[in-house]
PDB file of C-alpha atoms and ligand atoms in Angstrom:
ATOM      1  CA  UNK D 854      38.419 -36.520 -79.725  1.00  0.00           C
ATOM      2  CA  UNK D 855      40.961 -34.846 -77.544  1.00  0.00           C
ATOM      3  CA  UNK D 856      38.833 -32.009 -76.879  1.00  0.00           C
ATOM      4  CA  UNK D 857      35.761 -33.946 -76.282  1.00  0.00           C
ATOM      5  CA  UNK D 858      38.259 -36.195 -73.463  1.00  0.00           C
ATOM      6  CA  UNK D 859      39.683 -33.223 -72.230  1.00  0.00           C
ATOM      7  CA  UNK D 860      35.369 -31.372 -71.405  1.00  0.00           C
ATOM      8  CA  UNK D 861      34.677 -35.067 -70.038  1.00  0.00           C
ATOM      9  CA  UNK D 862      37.890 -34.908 -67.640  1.00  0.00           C
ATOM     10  CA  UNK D 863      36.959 -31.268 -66.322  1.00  0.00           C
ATOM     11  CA  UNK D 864      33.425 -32.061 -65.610  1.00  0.00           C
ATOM     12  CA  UNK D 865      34.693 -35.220 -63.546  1.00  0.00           C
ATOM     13  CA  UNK D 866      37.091 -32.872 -61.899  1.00  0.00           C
ATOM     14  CA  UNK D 867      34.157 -30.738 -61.010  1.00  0.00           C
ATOM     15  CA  UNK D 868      32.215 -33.523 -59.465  1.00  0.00           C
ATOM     16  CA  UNK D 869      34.878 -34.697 -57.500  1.00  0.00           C
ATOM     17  CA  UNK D 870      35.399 -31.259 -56.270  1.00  0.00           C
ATOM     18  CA  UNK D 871      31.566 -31.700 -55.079  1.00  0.00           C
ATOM     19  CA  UNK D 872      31.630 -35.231 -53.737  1.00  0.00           C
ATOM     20  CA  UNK D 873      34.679 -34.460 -51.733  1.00  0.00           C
ATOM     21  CA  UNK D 874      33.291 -31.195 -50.469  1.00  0.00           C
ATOM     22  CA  UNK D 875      29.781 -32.664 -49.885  1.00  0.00           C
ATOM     23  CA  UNK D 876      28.459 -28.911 -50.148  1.00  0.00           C
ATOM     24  CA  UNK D 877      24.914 -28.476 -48.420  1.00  0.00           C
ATOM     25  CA  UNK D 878      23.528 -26.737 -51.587  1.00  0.00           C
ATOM     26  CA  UNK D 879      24.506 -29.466 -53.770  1.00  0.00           C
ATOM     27  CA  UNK D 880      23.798 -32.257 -51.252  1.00  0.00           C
ATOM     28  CA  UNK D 881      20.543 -30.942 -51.467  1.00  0.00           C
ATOM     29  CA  UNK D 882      20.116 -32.531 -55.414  1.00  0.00           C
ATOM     30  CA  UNK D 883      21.489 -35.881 -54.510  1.00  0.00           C
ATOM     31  CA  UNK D 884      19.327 -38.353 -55.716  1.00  0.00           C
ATOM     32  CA  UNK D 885      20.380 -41.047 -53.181  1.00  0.00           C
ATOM     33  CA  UNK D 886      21.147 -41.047 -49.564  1.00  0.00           C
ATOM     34  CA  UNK D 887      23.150 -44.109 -50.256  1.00  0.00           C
ATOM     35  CA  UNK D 888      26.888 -43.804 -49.645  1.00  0.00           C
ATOM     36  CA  UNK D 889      29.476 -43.186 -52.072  1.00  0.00           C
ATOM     37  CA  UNK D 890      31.549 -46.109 -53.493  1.00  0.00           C
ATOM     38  CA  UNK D 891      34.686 -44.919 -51.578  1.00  0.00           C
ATOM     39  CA  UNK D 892      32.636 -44.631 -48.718  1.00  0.00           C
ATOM     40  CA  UNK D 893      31.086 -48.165 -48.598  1.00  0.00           C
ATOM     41  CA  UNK D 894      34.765 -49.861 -49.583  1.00  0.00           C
ATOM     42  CA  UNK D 895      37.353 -47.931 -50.255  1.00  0.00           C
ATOM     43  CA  UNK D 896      40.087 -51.227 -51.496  1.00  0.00           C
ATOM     44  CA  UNK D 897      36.927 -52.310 -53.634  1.00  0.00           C
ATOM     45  CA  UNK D 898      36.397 -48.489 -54.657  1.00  0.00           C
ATOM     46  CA  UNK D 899      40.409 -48.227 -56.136  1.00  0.00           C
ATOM     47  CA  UNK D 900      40.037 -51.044 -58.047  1.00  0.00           C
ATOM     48  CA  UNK D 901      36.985 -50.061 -59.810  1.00  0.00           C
ATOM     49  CA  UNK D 902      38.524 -46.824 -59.969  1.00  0.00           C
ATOM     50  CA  UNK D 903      42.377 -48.402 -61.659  1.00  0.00           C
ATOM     51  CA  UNK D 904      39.486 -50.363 -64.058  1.00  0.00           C
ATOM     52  CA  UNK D 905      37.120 -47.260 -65.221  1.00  0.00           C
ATOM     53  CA  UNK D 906      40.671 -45.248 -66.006  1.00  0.00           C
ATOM     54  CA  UNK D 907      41.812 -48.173 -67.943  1.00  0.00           C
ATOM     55  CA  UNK D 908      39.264 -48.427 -69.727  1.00  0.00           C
ATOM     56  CA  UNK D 909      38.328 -44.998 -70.495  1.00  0.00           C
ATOM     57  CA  UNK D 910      41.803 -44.664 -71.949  1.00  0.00           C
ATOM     58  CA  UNK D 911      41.473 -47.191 -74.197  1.00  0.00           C
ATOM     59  CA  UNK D 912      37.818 -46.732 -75.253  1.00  0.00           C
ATOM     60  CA  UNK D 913      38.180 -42.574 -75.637  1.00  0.00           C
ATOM     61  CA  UNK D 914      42.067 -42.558 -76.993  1.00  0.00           C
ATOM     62  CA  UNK D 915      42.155 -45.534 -78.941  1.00  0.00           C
ATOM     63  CA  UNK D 916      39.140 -47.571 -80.150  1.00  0.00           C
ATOM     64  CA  UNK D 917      36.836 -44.185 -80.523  1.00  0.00           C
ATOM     65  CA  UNK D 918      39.670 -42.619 -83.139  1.00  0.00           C
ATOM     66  CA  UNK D 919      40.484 -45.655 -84.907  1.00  0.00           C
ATOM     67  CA  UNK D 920      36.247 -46.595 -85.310  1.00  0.00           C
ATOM     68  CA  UNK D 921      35.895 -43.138 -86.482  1.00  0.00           C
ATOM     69  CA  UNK D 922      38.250 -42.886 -88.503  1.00  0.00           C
ATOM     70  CA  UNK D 923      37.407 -46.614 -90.195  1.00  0.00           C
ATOM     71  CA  UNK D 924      33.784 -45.633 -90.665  1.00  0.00           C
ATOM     72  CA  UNK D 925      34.061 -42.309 -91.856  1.00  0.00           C
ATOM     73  CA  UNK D 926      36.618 -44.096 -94.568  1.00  0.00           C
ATOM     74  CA  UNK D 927      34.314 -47.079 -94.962  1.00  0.00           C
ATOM     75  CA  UNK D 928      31.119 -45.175 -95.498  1.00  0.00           C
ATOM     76  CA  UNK D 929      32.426 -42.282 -97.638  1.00  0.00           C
ATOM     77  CA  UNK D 930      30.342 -40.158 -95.843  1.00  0.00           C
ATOM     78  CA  UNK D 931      31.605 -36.471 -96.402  1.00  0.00           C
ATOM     79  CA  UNK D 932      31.527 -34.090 -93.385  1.00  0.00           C
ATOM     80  CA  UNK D 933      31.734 -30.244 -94.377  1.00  0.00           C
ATOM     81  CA  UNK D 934      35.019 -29.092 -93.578  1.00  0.00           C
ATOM     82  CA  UNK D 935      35.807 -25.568 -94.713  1.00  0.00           C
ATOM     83  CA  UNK D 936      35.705 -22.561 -93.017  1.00  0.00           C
ATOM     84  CA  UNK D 937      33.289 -20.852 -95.627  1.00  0.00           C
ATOM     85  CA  UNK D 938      30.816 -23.861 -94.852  1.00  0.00           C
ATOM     86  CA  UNK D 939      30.743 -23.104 -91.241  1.00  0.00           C
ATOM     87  CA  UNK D 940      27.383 -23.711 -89.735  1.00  0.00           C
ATOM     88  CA  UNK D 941      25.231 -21.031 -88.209  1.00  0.00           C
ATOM     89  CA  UNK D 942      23.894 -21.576 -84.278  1.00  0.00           C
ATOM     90  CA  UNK D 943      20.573 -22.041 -85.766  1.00  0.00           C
ATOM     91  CA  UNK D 944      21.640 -24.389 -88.002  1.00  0.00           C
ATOM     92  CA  UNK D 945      23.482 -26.469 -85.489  1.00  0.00           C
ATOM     93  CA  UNK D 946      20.599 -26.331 -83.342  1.00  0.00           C
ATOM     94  CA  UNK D 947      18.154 -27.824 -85.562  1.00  0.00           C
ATOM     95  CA  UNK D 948      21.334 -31.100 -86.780  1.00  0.00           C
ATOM     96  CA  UNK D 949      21.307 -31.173 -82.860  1.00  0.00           C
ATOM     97  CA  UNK D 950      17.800 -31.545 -82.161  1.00  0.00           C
ATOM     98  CA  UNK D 951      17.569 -34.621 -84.651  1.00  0.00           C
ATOM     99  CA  UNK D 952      20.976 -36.069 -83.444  1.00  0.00           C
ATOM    100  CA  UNK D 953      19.065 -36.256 -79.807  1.00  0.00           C
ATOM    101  CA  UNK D 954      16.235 -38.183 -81.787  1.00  0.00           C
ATOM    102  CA  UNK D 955      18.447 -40.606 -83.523  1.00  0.00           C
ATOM    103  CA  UNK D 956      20.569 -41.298 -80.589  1.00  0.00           C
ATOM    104  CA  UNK D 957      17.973 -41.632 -77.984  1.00  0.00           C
ATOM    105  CA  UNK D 958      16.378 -44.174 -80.496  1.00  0.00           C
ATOM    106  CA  UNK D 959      20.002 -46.113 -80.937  1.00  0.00           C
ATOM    107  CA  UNK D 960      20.584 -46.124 -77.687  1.00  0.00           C
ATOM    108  CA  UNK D 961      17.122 -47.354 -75.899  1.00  0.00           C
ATOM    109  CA  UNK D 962      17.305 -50.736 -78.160  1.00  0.00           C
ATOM    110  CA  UNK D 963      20.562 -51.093 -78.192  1.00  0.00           C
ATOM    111  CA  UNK D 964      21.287 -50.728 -74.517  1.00  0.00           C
ATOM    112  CA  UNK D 965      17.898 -52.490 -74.172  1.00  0.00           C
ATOM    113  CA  UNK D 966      19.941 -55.358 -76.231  1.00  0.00           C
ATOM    114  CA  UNK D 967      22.885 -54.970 -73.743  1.00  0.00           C
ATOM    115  CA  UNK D 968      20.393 -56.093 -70.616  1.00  0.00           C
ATOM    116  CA  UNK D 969      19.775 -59.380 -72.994  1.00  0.00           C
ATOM    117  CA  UNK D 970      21.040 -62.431 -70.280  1.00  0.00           C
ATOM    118  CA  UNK D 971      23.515 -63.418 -73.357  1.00  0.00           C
ATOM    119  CA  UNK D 972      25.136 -59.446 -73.525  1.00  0.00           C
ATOM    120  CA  UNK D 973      24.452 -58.906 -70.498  1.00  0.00           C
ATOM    121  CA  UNK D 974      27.077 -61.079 -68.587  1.00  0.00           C
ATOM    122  CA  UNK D 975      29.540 -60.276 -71.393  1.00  0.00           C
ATOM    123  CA  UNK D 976      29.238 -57.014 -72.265  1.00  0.00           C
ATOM    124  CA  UNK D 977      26.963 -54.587 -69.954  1.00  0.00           C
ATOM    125  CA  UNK D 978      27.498 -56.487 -65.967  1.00  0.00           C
ATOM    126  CA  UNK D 979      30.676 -54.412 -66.124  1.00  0.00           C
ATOM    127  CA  UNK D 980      29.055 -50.991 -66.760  1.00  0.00           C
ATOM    128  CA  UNK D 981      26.521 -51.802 -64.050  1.00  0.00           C
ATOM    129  CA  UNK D 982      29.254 -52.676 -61.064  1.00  0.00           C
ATOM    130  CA  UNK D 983      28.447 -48.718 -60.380  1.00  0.00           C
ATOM    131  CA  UNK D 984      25.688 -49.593 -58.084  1.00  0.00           C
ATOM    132  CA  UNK D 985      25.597 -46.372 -57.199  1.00  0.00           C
ATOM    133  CA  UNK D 986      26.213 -44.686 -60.071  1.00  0.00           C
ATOM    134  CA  UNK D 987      29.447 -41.290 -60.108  1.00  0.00           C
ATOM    135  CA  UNK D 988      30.139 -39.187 -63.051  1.00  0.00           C
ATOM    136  CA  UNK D 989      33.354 -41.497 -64.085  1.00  0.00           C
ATOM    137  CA  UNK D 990      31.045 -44.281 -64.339  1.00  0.00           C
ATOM    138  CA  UNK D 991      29.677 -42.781 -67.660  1.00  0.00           C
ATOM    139  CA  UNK D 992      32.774 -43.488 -69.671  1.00  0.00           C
ATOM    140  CA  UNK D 993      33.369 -47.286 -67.919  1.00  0.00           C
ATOM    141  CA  UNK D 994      31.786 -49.635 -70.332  1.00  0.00           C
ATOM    142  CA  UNK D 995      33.078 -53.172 -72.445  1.00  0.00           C
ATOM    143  CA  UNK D 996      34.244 -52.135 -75.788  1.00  0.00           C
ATOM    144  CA  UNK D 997      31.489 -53.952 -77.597  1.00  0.00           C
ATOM    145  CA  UNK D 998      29.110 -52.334 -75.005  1.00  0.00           C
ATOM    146  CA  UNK D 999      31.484 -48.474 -76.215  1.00  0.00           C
ATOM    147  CA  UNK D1000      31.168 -49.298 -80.099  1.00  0.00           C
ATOM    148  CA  UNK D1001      27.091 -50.636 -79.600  1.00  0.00           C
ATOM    149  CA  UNK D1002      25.365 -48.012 -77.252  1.00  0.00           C
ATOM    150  CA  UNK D1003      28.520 -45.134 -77.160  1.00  0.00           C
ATOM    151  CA  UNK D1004      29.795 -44.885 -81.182  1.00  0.00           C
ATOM    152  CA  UNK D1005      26.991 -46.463 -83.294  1.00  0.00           C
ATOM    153  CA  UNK D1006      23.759 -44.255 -81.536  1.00  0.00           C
ATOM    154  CA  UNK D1007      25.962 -41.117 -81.495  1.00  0.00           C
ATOM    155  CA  UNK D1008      27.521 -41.005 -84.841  1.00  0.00           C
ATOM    156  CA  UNK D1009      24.292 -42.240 -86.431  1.00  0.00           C
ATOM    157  CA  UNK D1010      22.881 -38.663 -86.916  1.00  0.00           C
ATOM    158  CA  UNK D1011      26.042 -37.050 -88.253  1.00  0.00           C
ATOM    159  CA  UNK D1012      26.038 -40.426 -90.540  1.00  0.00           C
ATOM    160  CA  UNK D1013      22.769 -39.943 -91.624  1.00  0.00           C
ATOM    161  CA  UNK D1014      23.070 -36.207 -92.514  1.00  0.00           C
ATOM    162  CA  UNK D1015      26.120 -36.763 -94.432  1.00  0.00           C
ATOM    163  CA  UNK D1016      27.272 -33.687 -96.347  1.00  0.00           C
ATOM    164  CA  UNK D1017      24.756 -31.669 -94.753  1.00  0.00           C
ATOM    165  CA  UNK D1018      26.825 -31.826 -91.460  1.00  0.00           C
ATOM    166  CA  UNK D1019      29.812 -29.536 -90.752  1.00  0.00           C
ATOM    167  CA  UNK D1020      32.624 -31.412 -88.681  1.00  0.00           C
ATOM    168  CA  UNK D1021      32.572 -28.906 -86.384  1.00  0.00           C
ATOM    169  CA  UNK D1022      28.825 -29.620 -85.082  1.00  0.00           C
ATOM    170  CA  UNK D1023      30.217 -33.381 -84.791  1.00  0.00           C
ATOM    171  CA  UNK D1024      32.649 -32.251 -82.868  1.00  0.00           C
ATOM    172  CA  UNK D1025      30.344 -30.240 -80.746  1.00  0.00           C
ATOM    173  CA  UNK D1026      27.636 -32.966 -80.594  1.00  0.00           C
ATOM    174  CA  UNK D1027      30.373 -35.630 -79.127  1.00  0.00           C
ATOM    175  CA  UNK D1028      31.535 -33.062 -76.532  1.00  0.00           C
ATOM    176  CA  UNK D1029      27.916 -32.406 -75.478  1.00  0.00           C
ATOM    177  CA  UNK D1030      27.399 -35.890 -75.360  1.00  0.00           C
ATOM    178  CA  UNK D1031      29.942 -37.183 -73.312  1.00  0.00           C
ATOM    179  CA  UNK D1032      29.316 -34.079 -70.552  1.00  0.00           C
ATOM    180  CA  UNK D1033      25.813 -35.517 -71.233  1.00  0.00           C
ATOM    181  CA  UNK D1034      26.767 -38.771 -69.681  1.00  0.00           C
ATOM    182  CA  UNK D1035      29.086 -37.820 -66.802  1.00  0.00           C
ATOM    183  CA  UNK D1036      25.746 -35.332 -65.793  1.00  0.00           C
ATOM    184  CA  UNK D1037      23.258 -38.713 -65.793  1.00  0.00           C
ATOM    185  CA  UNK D1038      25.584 -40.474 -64.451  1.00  0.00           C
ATOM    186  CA  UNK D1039      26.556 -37.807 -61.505  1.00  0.00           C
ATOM    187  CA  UNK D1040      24.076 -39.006 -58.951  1.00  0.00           C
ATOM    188  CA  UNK D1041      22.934 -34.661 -58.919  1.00  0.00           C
ATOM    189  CA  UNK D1042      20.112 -33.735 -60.144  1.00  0.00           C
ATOM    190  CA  UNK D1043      20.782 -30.441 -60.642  1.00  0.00           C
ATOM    191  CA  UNK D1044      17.802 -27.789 -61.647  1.00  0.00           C
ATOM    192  CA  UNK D1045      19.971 -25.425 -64.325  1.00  0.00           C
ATOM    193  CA  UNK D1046      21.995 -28.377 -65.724  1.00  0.00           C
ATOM    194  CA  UNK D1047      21.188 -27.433 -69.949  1.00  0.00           C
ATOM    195  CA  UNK D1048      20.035 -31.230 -70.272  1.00  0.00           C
ATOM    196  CA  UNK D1049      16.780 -30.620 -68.191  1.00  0.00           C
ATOM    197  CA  UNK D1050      15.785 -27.882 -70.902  1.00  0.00           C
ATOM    198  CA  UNK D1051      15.026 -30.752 -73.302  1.00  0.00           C
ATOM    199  CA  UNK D1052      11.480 -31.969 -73.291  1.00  0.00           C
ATOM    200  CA  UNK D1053      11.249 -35.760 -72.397  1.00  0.00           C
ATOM    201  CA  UNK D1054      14.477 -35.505 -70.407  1.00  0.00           C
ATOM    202  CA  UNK D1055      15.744 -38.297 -68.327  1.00  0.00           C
ATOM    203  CA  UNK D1056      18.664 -36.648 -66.430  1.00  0.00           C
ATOM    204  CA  UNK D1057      20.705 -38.239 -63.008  1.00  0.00           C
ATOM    205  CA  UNK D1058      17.830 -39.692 -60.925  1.00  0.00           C
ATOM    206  CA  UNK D1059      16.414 -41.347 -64.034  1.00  0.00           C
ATOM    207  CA  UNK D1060      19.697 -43.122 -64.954  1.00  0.00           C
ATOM    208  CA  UNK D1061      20.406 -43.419 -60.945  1.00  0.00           C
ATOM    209  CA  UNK D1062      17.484 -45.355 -60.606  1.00  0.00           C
ATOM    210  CA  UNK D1063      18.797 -47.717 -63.613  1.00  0.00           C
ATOM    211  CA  UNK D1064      21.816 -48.216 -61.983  1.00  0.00           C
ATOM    212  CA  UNK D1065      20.450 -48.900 -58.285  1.00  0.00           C
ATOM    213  CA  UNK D1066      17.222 -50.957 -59.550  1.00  0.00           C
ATOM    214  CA  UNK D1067      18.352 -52.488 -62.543  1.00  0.00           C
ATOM    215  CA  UNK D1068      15.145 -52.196 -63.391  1.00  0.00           C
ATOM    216  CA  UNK D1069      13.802 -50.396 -67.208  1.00  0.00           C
ATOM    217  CA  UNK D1070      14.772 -46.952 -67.856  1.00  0.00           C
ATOM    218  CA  UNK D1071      17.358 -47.764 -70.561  1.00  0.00           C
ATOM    219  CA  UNK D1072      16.563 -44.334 -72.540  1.00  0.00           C
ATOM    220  CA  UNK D1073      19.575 -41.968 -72.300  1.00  0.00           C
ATOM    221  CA  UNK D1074      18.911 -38.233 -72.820  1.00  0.00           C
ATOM    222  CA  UNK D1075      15.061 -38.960 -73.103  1.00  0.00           C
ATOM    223  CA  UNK D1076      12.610 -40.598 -71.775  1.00  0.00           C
ATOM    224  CA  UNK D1077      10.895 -41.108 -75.327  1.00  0.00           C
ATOM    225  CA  UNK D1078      11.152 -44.772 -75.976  1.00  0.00           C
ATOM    226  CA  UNK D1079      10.755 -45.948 -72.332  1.00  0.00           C
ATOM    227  CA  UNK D1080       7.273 -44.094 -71.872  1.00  0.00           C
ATOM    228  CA  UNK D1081       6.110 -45.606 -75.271  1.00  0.00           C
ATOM    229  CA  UNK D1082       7.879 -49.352 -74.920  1.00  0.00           C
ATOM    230  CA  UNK D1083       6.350 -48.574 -70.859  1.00  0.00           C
ATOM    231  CA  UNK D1084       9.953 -49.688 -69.273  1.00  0.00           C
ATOM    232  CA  UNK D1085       9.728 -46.465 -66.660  1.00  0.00           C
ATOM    233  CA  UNK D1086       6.793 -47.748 -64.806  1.00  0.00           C
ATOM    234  CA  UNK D1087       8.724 -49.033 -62.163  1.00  0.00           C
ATOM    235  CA  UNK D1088      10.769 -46.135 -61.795  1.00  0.00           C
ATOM    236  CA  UNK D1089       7.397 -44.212 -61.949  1.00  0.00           C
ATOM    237  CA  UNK D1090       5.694 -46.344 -59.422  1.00  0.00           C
ATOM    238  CA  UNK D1091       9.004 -45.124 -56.928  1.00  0.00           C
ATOM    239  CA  UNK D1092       8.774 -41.509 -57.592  1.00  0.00           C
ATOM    240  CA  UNK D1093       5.377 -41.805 -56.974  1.00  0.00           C
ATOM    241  CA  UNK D1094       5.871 -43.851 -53.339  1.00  0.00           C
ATOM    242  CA  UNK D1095       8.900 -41.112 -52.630  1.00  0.00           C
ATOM    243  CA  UNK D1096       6.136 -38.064 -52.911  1.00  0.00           C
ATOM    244  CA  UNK D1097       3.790 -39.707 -50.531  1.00  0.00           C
ATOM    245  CA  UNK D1098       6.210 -40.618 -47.909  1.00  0.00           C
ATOM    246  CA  UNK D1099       7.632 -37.039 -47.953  1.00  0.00           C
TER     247      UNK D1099
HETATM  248 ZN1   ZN U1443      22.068 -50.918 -68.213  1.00  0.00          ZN
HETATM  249 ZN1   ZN U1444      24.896 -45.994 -66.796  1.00  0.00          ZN
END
């Protein structure tokens, strides 16, 4: 968990690094001209900001641990844990590959759930005060909105593989995860970012979009569930208008 906080932290570092700088290369893979959140209000901006660290804290360094910790207990699932059953890159590939499946599949319905009127003023309105949508706002979410669309979806492969899964691919799986996240939620669409190597991937402009629109797109790392349950065509019919105008 520490580790996995600790990859999260440095990647925000390096986007701050790059909003700050507001380098022509990478200004060049924005996917909105809008202004920053600092830039529109910068009072309204710290607040958010004192909020999203709160929260983060408590979500990443206490309810993630203690959930984890209660399940794995709970459900007497039993991760491999000696050095002798250490998996090979192959073999972490493949647990990875269906851990992308089974968490893109948790987390369209379930953040699909969160845009539900009822959850959504309780749970998800919070997650969503990132109009425009910064690498820190990946982590800022309602601890039933953390345990529903952040634990359950992510841990749900590992779960499901049991015995067959080493601890240390779990680990690796929540780190890639969570760098995951702060990359859609970056507002940089970056060519050589590792996530746009996946087939069906959604990446920053498709989560942008979600976040600027409110609109569909609820899939996370793909865009599986939203091309088959069609909740993209809106974001389609944009991309579409923002070829023919350029
Ligand atoms: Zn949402
Ligand atoms: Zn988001």
């Amino acid at each position: 968990m520490l580790l996995s906080l600790i990859s999260m932290v440095s990647m925000n570092i390096f986007y701050y690094i790059i909003y700050k700088g507001k380098y022509k290369y990478f200004e060049y893979y924005r996917v909105s001209q809008t202004p920053w959140p600092w830039e529109i209000d910068k009072n309204e901006f710290t607040k958010i900001l004192k909020k999203t660290l709160i929260l983060v804290s408590f979500n990443q360094l206490v309810l993630g641990p203690f959930i984890a910790y209660a399940s794995l207990m709970l459900s007497g699932v039993n991760l491999k844990l000696s050095y002798e059953d250490f998996p090979s890159s192959w073999t972490i590939l493949v647990h990875f590959g269906f851990f992308i499946v089974v968490e893109d599949f948790g987390f369209y319905w379930s953040h699909r759930f969160l845009h539900h009127p009822f959850m959504y003023k309780r749970f998800h309105k919070q997650h969503h005060e990132y109009v425009v949508s910064i690498g820190l706002a990946g982590a800022y979410s309602h601890p039933v909105e953390f345990i529903l669309s952040g634990l359950m979806p992510t841990s749900l492969g590992p779960v499901l593989l049991g015995k067959q899964c080493h601890i240390i691919t779990l680990y690796l799986w929540v780190i890639m995860r969570n760098l995951e996240s702060v990359d859609g939620h970056s507002g940089y669409e970056l060519p050589w970012s590792p996530f746009r190597l996946l087939p069906f991937s959604a990446g920053a402009e498709y989560h942008g979009y979600h976040h600027s629109h409110n609109i569909g797109n609820y899939g996370s790392l793909l865009t599986l569930w939203d091309s088959l349950c069609s909740t993209n065509t809106s974001f389609l019919s944009y991309i579409k208008k923002q070829f023919k105008d350029n």
